[in-house]
Amino acid sequence: MIPLVSRLSRQWVRWTCAPSPGAVQAIMRKPRAAVGSGHRKQAASQEGRQKRAKNNSQAKPSACDAGLARQPEEVVLQASVSSYHVFRDLAEVTAFRGSLLSWYDQEKRDLPWRRRAEDEVDLDRRAYAVWVSEVMLQQTQVATVINYYTGWMKEVNQLWAGLGYYSRGRRLQEGARKVVEELGGHMPHTAETLQQFLPGVGRYTAGAIASIAFGQATGVVDGNVARVLCRVRAIGADPNSTLVSQQLWGLAQQLVDPARPGDFNQAAMELGATVCTPQRPLCSQCPVESLCRARQRVERERLLASRSLSSSPDVEECAANTGQCHLCLPPSEPWDQTLGVVNFPRKASRKPPREESSATCVLEQPGALGAQILLVQRPNSGLLAGLWEFPSVTWEPSEQLQRKALLQELQRWAGPLPATRLRHLGEVVHTFSHIKLTYQVYGLALEGQTPVTTVPPGARWLTQEEFHTAAVSTAMKKVFRVYQGQQPGTCMGSKRSQVSSPCSRKKPRMGQQVLDNFFRSHISTDGHSLNSAAQ
């Protein structure tokens, strides 16, 4: 496995489609900010982290930051919001920060992007590492992302296939190219300029990069943070609504620790991911339980149920609890005693994914290097934009019409084909975020005839080994497994385990070898052997 420092650094250059030598040199030669030793222990002291944050805040801003005034962040307060749902004094905010950060220092998970943010002394490389992790983590669980991040990728779409949401990868590539070609190899340093200059970087990603990599005191709100804030301040309304979302961002900005903004934001996300979970929160392990209004509401309801509220200390509630507060539980969904703190927040019911069907065909022909299969590229917009797939058509109401439409699509790419060999092999069901797609899988093997050597733009013939490293979706890999399982007599073989072995992979190109040698001699490793880079 190639050490992550070296992999990320090389990917920065490789992704940009061979930028000019001057642009590459700008990355390699830019001075490193003095932000502490690159070999710090992971459990660094708070004093060390505060010093790093101070150094980050004093770092010279990049050219893309110049001329863009930084507007002061303010807590968002709405006239229709009760003070019950905000933090009303500095003492309460300070207590929240201190309790959360102390817990985080003891309980945080050891994740590769956190180690990189701790140890990488080059500001731009650190920001890039954070950027990659945040994009990967969008709509994807941490456990899934770890191996992808640690191994990283030879090409953005090649290994991205299992992560889904493929447009994220394209935007990340576009952004990396822009940094190298237009911004002199330097990342913007503030949340405002990150959003302004980098395609696909929104408010959350910009805040995460700016706070973790550059020490900017800016809050962030993702799904985990939103859930924590909703429970801590008893916000029961839909967090995706405009008013609630605005309020949550205001709370995040109010709470973020100016001395340790990156750690604070990660701590809030960590709390939501491991303790303040959606369905089974571990309230007894929560470092801010005493400040949580959701827990206070649970206690109040318990006392009411036992009819001992009058003899107990007052438990505060929203002064506007008359159905008029837009942050309280909606009148249509009153408090549910069985849910406890999970009453907050009440999300709008999610629509089930719509169901669609299509027919797809694995077209195979013999080739000089073994069997080849035909792939065509999807449009540049919409579902799975730009990825490669087997020729497909929408579902037809009858088998005869389906076969006719599919054969016409195949002939559009490969010319005349024997219709009698088109066979139905089974079906594959794959659910995307909003679509449940059923593929009727067909196969057509061209044996004993002249191979097709030319195809129109947007199509290509690949060997099986090339297919396994191509930018194809998980759904297409499922389709191919169905085809393999039904083709014991073809040159493709029937074993699902036929994948490219390490010894059969191509050696790095000369340009890549040059970069490998450069980083091998200039960048320290984190305990992994650089000699394994080509394995």
PDB file of N, CA, C and O in Angstrom, residues 96 100 103 109 222-235 267-289 292-295 340-345 347:
ATOM      1  N   PHE A  96     -20.543  24.160  27.072  1.00  0.00           N
ATOM      2  CA  PHE A  96     -20.776  23.226  25.966  1.00  0.00           C
ATOM      3  C   PHE A  96     -19.475  22.925  25.236  1.00  0.00           C
ATOM      4  O   PHE A  96     -19.152  21.757  24.976  1.00  0.00           O
ATOM      5  N   LEU A 100     -17.660  19.171  25.330  1.00  0.00           N
ATOM      6  CA  LEU A 100     -17.592  18.440  24.072  1.00  0.00           C
ATOM      7  C   LEU A 100     -16.150  18.151  23.667  1.00  0.00           C
ATOM      8  O   LEU A 100     -15.813  17.035  23.255  1.00  0.00           O
ATOM      9  N   TRP A 103     -14.487  15.485  25.879  1.00  0.00           N
ATOM     10  CA  TRP A 103     -14.965  14.150  25.481  1.00  0.00           C
ATOM     11  C   TRP A 103     -14.294  13.709  24.188  1.00  0.00           C
ATOM     12  O   TRP A 103     -13.851  12.551  24.068  1.00  0.00           O
ATOM     13  N   ARG A 109     -12.583   8.662  17.311  1.00  0.00           N
ATOM     14  CA  ARG A 109     -12.125   7.517  16.543  1.00  0.00           C
ATOM     15  C   ARG A 109     -10.834   7.854  15.792  1.00  0.00           C
ATOM     16  O   ARG A 109     -10.627   8.994  15.397  1.00  0.00           O
ATOM     17  N   ASP A 222     -23.812  19.296   9.324  1.00  0.00           N
ATOM     18  CA  ASP A 222     -24.181  18.159   8.493  1.00  0.00           C
ATOM     19  C   ASP A 222     -25.311  17.421   9.208  1.00  0.00           C
ATOM     20  O   ASP A 222     -25.881  17.932  10.170  1.00  0.00           O
ATOM     21  N   GLY A 223     -25.661  16.234   8.754  1.00  0.00           N
ATOM     22  CA  GLY A 223     -26.769  15.515   9.357  1.00  0.00           C
ATOM     23  C   GLY A 223     -26.548  15.208  10.823  1.00  0.00           C
ATOM     24  O   GLY A 223     -27.473  15.325  11.653  1.00  0.00           O
ATOM     25  N   ASN A 224     -25.314  14.827  11.191  1.00  0.00           N
ATOM     26  CA  ASN A 224     -25.017  14.511  12.579  1.00  0.00           C
ATOM     27  C   ASN A 224     -25.094  15.749  13.465  1.00  0.00           C
ATOM     28  O   ASN A 224     -25.652  15.723  14.557  1.00  0.00           O
ATOM     29  N   VAL A 225     -24.505  16.855  12.985  1.00  0.00           N
ATOM     30  CA  VAL A 225     -24.520  18.088  13.768  1.00  0.00           C
ATOM     31  C   VAL A 225     -25.950  18.606  13.919  1.00  0.00           C
ATOM     32  O   VAL A 225     -26.350  19.064  14.992  1.00  0.00           O
ATOM     33  N   ALA A 226     -26.719  18.521  12.850  1.00  0.00           N
ATOM     34  CA  ALA A 226     -28.103  18.980  12.909  1.00  0.00           C
ATOM     35  C   ALA A 226     -28.881  18.215  13.966  1.00  0.00           C
ATOM     36  O   ALA A 226     -29.657  18.796  14.738  1.00  0.00           O
ATOM     37  N   ARG A 227     -28.686  16.917  14.028  1.00  0.00           N
ATOM     38  CA  ARG A 227     -29.403  16.113  15.029  1.00  0.00           C
ATOM     39  C   ARG A 227     -28.978  16.488  16.452  1.00  0.00           C
ATOM     40  O   ARG A 227     -29.818  16.607  17.352  1.00  0.00           O
ATOM     41  N   VAL A 228     -27.682  16.689  16.668  1.00  0.00           N
ATOM     42  CA  VAL A 228     -27.198  17.091  17.988  1.00  0.00           C
ATOM     43  C   VAL A 228     -27.803  18.428  18.404  1.00  0.00           C
ATOM     44  O   VAL A 228     -28.325  18.576  19.517  1.00  0.00           O
ATOM     45  N   LEU A 229     -27.755  19.399  17.517  1.00  0.00           N
ATOM     46  CA  LEU A 229     -28.271  20.726  17.848  1.00  0.00           C
ATOM     47  C   LEU A 229     -29.781  20.690  18.072  1.00  0.00           C
ATOM     48  O   LEU A 229     -30.295  21.378  18.969  1.00  0.00           O
ATOM     49  N   CYS A 230     -30.487  19.918  17.264  1.00  0.00           N
ATOM     50  CA  CYS A 230     -31.941  19.829  17.432  1.00  0.00           C
ATOM     51  C   CYS A 230     -32.297  19.258  18.798  1.00  0.00           C
ATOM     52  O   CYS A 230     -33.255  19.712  19.444  1.00  0.00           O
ATOM     53  N   ARG A 231     -31.545  18.288  19.259  1.00  0.00           N
ATOM     54  CA  ARG A 231     -31.842  17.699  20.564  1.00  0.00           C
ATOM     55  C   ARG A 231     -31.380  18.592  21.706  1.00  0.00           C
ATOM     56  O   ARG A 231     -32.082  18.755  22.702  1.00  0.00           O
ATOM     57  N   VAL A 232     -30.215  19.171  21.557  1.00  0.00           N
ATOM     58  CA  VAL A 232     -29.696  20.025  22.628  1.00  0.00           C
ATOM     59  C   VAL A 232     -30.607  21.228  22.861  1.00  0.00           C
ATOM     60  O   VAL A 232     -30.792  21.673  23.994  1.00  0.00           O
ATOM     61  N   ARG A 233     -31.204  21.739  21.793  1.00  0.00           N
ATOM     62  CA  ARG A 233     -32.091  22.900  21.927  1.00  0.00           C
ATOM     63  C   ARG A 233     -33.562  22.561  21.663  1.00  0.00           C
ATOM     64  O   ARG A 233     -34.376  23.462  21.451  1.00  0.00           O
ATOM     65  N   ALA A 234     -33.934  21.274  21.709  1.00  0.00           N
ATOM     66  CA  ALA A 234     -35.325  20.832  21.594  1.00  0.00           C
ATOM     67  C   ALA A 234     -36.010  21.408  20.352  1.00  0.00           C
ATOM     68  O   ALA A 234     -37.110  21.951  20.420  1.00  0.00           O
ATOM     69  N   ILE A 235     -35.338  21.280  19.212  1.00  0.00           N
ATOM     70  CA  ILE A 235     -35.907  21.736  17.941  1.00  0.00           C
ATOM     71  C   ILE A 235     -36.561  20.534  17.276  1.00  0.00           C
ATOM     72  O   ILE A 235     -35.883  19.592  16.849  1.00  0.00           O
ATOM     73  N   ALA A 267     -15.759  17.167  16.606  1.00  0.00           N
ATOM     74  CA  ALA A 267     -16.344  16.628  17.833  1.00  0.00           C
ATOM     75  C   ALA A 267     -17.861  16.599  17.748  1.00  0.00           C
ATOM     76  O   ALA A 267     -18.513  15.637  18.172  1.00  0.00           O
ATOM     77  N   ALA A 268     -18.440  17.657  17.211  1.00  0.00           N
ATOM     78  CA  ALA A 268     -19.900  17.690  17.067  1.00  0.00           C
ATOM     79  C   ALA A 268     -20.372  16.605  16.107  1.00  0.00           C
ATOM     80  O   ALA A 268     -21.389  15.930  16.364  1.00  0.00           O
ATOM     81  N   MET A 269     -19.633  16.409  15.018  1.00  0.00           N
ATOM     82  CA  MET A 269     -19.986  15.340  14.084  1.00  0.00           C
ATOM     83  C   MET A 269     -19.802  13.972  14.726  1.00  0.00           C
ATOM     84  O   MET A 269     -20.618  13.062  14.537  1.00  0.00           O
ATOM     85  N   GLU A 270     -18.730  13.817  15.491  1.00  0.00           N
ATOM     86  CA  GLU A 270     -18.457  12.551  16.173  1.00  0.00           C
ATOM     87  C   GLU A 270     -19.533  12.224  17.201  1.00  0.00           C
ATOM     88  O   GLU A 270     -19.959  11.068  17.322  1.00  0.00           O
ATOM     89  N   LEU A 271     -19.996  13.229  17.909  1.00  0.00           N
ATOM     90  CA  LEU A 271     -21.044  13.015  18.906  1.00  0.00           C
ATOM     91  C   LEU A 271     -22.316  12.495  18.236  1.00  0.00           C
ATOM     92  O   LEU A 271     -22.950  11.555  18.738  1.00  0.00           O
ATOM     93  N   GLY A 272     -22.687  13.092  17.112  1.00  0.00           N
ATOM     94  CA  GLY A 272     -23.874  12.648  16.407  1.00  0.00           C
ATOM     95  C   GLY A 272     -23.723  11.268  15.800  1.00  0.00           C
ATOM     96  O   GLY A 272     -24.692  10.515  15.693  1.00  0.00           O
ATOM     97  N   ALA A 273     -22.506  10.910  15.399  1.00  0.00           N
ATOM     98  CA  ALA A 273     -22.280   9.632  14.738  1.00  0.00           C
ATOM     99  C   ALA A 273     -22.193   8.473  15.717  1.00  0.00           C
ATOM    100  O   ALA A 273     -22.573   7.345  15.380  1.00  0.00           O
ATOM    101  N   THR A 274     -21.696   8.728  16.934  1.00  0.00           N
ATOM    102  CA  THR A 274     -21.422   7.619  17.854  1.00  0.00           C
ATOM    103  C   THR A 274     -22.279   7.610  19.105  1.00  0.00           C
ATOM    104  O   THR A 274     -22.460   6.552  19.708  1.00  0.00           O
ATOM    105  N   VAL A 275     -22.799   8.755  19.532  1.00  0.00           N
ATOM    106  CA  VAL A 275     -23.560   8.819  20.787  1.00  0.00           C
ATOM    107  C   VAL A 275     -24.993   9.290  20.532  1.00  0.00           C
ATOM    108  O   VAL A 275     -25.961   8.607  20.874  1.00  0.00           O
ATOM    109  N   CYS A 276     -25.131  10.449  19.934  1.00  0.00           N
ATOM    110  CA  CYS A 276     -26.454  11.029  19.693  1.00  0.00           C
ATOM    111  C   CYS A 276     -26.987  10.518  18.353  1.00  0.00           C
ATOM    112  O   CYS A 276     -27.258  11.276  17.431  1.00  0.00           O
ATOM    113  N   THR A 277     -27.141   9.202  18.273  1.00  0.00           N
ATOM    114  CA  THR A 277     -27.500   8.539  17.028  1.00  0.00           C
ATOM    115  C   THR A 277     -28.984   8.707  16.717  1.00  0.00           C
ATOM    116  O   THR A 277     -29.769   9.071  17.595  1.00  0.00           O
ATOM    117  N   PRO A 278     -29.402   8.414  15.489  1.00  0.00           N
ATOM    118  CA  PRO A 278     -30.797   8.672  15.116  1.00  0.00           C
ATOM    119  C   PRO A 278     -31.821   7.916  15.940  1.00  0.00           C
ATOM    120  O   PRO A 278     -32.823   8.490  16.376  1.00  0.00           O
ATOM    121  N   GLN A 279     -31.615   6.628  16.188  1.00  0.00           N
ATOM    122  CA  GLN A 279     -32.666   5.825  16.805  1.00  0.00           C
ATOM    123  C   GLN A 279     -32.373   5.387  18.233  1.00  0.00           C
ATOM    124  O   GLN A 279     -33.287   5.284  19.037  1.00  0.00           O
ATOM    125  N   ARG A 280     -31.135   5.106  18.584  1.00  0.00           N
ATOM    126  CA  ARG A 280     -30.797   4.605  19.919  1.00  0.00           C
ATOM    127  C   ARG A 280     -29.682   5.436  20.544  1.00  0.00           C
ATOM    128  O   ARG A 280     -28.567   4.957  20.729  1.00  0.00           O
ATOM    129  N   PRO A 281     -29.975   6.674  20.875  1.00  0.00           N
ATOM    130  CA  PRO A 281     -28.932   7.534  21.454  1.00  0.00           C
ATOM    131  C   PRO A 281     -28.479   7.038  22.820  1.00  0.00           C
ATOM    132  O   PRO A 281     -29.268   6.495  23.599  1.00  0.00           O
ATOM    133  N   LEU A 282     -27.192   7.203  23.089  1.00  0.00           N
ATOM    134  CA  LEU A 282     -26.596   6.777  24.358  1.00  0.00           C
ATOM    135  C   LEU A 282     -26.475   7.984  25.273  1.00  0.00           C
ATOM    136  O   LEU A 282     -25.387   8.503  25.517  1.00  0.00           O
ATOM    137  N   CYS A 283     -27.611   8.438  25.783  1.00  0.00           N
ATOM    138  CA  CYS A 283     -27.636   9.691  26.541  1.00  0.00           C
ATOM    139  C   CYS A 283     -26.743   9.649  27.766  1.00  0.00           C
ATOM    140  O   CYS A 283     -26.160  10.664  28.154  1.00  0.00           O
ATOM    141  N   SER A 284     -26.620   8.492  28.409  1.00  0.00           N
ATOM    142  CA  SER A 284     -25.798   8.401  29.614  1.00  0.00           C
ATOM    143  C   SER A 284     -24.321   8.620  29.320  1.00  0.00           C
ATOM    144  O   SER A 284     -23.539   8.911  30.222  1.00  0.00           O
ATOM    145  N   GLN A 285     -23.917   8.498  28.040  1.00  0.00           N
ATOM    146  CA  GLN A 285     -22.526   8.705  27.658  1.00  0.00           C
ATOM    147  C   GLN A 285     -22.289  10.070  27.021  1.00  0.00           C
ATOM    148  O   GLN A 285     -21.181  10.354  26.574  1.00  0.00           O
ATOM    149  N   CYS A 286     -23.324  10.896  26.984  1.00  0.00           N
ATOM    150  CA  CYS A 286     -23.224  12.177  26.294  1.00  0.00           C
ATOM    151  C   CYS A 286     -22.549  13.222  27.174  1.00  0.00           C
ATOM    152  O   CYS A 286     -22.968  13.446  28.311  1.00  0.00           O
ATOM    153  N   PRO A 287     -21.514  13.890  26.667  1.00  0.00           N
ATOM    154  CA  PRO A 287     -20.800  14.884  27.478  1.00  0.00           C
ATOM    155  C   PRO A 287     -21.599  16.161  27.722  1.00  0.00           C
ATOM    156  O   PRO A 287     -21.265  16.932  28.621  1.00  0.00           O
ATOM    157  N   VAL A 288     -22.641  16.411  26.944  1.00  0.00           N
ATOM    158  CA  VAL A 288     -23.432  17.637  27.099  1.00  0.00           C
ATOM    159  C   VAL A 288     -24.864  17.329  27.531  1.00  0.00           C
ATOM    160  O   VAL A 288     -25.779  18.112  27.298  1.00  0.00           O
ATOM    161  N   GLU A 289     -25.059  16.195  28.177  1.00  0.00           N
ATOM    162  CA  GLU A 289     -26.403  15.789  28.592  1.00  0.00           C
ATOM    163  C   GLU A 289     -27.050  16.823  29.497  1.00  0.00           C
ATOM    164  O   GLU A 289     -28.251  17.104  29.402  1.00  0.00           O
ATOM    165  N   CYS A 292     -28.796  19.525  27.561  1.00  0.00           N
ATOM    166  CA  CYS A 292     -29.673  19.051  26.499  1.00  0.00           C
ATOM    167  C   CYS A 292     -31.140  19.255  26.865  1.00  0.00           C
ATOM    168  O   CYS A 292     -31.640  18.659  27.819  1.00  0.00           O
ATOM    169  N   ARG A 293     -31.826  20.063  26.111  1.00  0.00           N
ATOM    170  CA  ARG A 293     -33.234  20.329  26.377  1.00  0.00           C
ATOM    171  C   ARG A 293     -34.113  19.127  26.037  1.00  0.00           C
ATOM    172  O   ARG A 293     -35.196  18.983  26.608  1.00  0.00           O
ATOM    173  N   ALA A 294     -33.673  18.278  25.146  1.00  0.00           N
ATOM    174  CA  ALA A 294     -34.435  17.063  24.870  1.00  0.00           C
ATOM    175  C   ALA A 294     -34.466  16.168  26.108  1.00  0.00           C
ATOM    176  O   ALA A 294     -35.519  15.605  26.457  1.00  0.00           O
ATOM    177  N   ARG A 295     -33.331  16.057  26.782  1.00  0.00           N
ATOM    178  CA  ARG A 295     -33.299  15.264  28.021  1.00  0.00           C
ATOM    179  C   ARG A 295     -34.140  15.935  29.099  1.00  0.00           C
ATOM    180  O   ARG A 295     -34.824  15.265  29.892  1.00  0.00           O
ATOM    181  N   GLY A 340     -38.899   9.430  23.522  1.00  0.00           N
ATOM    182  CA  GLY A 340     -37.924  10.153  24.329  1.00  0.00           C
ATOM    183  C   GLY A 340     -37.229  11.235  23.540  1.00  0.00           C
ATOM    184  O   GLY A 340     -37.866  11.994  22.809  1.00  0.00           O
ATOM    185  N   VAL A 341     -35.896  11.289  23.621  1.00  0.00           N
ATOM    186  CA  VAL A 341     -35.161  12.341  22.922  1.00  0.00           C
ATOM    187  C   VAL A 341     -35.249  12.195  21.404  1.00  0.00           C
ATOM    188  O   VAL A 341     -34.985  13.148  20.668  1.00  0.00           O
ATOM    189  N   VAL A 342     -35.642  11.016  20.934  1.00  0.00           N
ATOM    190  CA  VAL A 342     -35.750  10.797  19.492  1.00  0.00           C
ATOM    191  C   VAL A 342     -36.929  11.570  18.911  1.00  0.00           C
ATOM    192  O   VAL A 342     -37.082  11.665  17.694  1.00  0.00           O
ATOM    193  N   ASN A 343     -37.759  12.181  19.775  1.00  0.00           N
ATOM    194  CA  ASN A 343     -38.766  13.109  19.269  1.00  0.00           C
ATOM    195  C   ASN A 343     -38.137  14.244  18.488  1.00  0.00           C
ATOM    196  O   ASN A 343     -38.791  14.857  17.642  1.00  0.00           O
ATOM    197  N   PHE A 344     -36.871  14.538  18.796  1.00  0.00           N
ATOM    198  CA  PHE A 344     -36.169  15.652  18.147  1.00  0.00           C
ATOM    199  C   PHE A 344     -35.059  15.104  17.261  1.00  0.00           C
ATOM    200  O   PHE A 344     -34.234  14.315  17.726  1.00  0.00           O
ATOM    201  N   PRO A 345     -34.976  15.538  16.014  1.00  0.00           N
ATOM    202  CA  PRO A 345     -36.000  16.305  15.302  1.00  0.00           C
ATOM    203  C   PRO A 345     -36.986  15.366  14.619  1.00  0.00           C
ATOM    204  O   PRO A 345     -36.670  14.198  14.388  1.00  0.00           O
ATOM    205  N   LYS A 347     -38.398  14.523  11.306  1.00  0.00           N
ATOM    206  CA  LYS A 347     -38.147  14.788   9.893  1.00  0.00           C
ATOM    207  C   LYS A 347     -39.399  14.527   9.071  1.00  0.00           C
ATOM    208  O   LYS A 347     -40.241  13.709   9.426  1.00  0.00           O
TER     209      LYS A 347
END
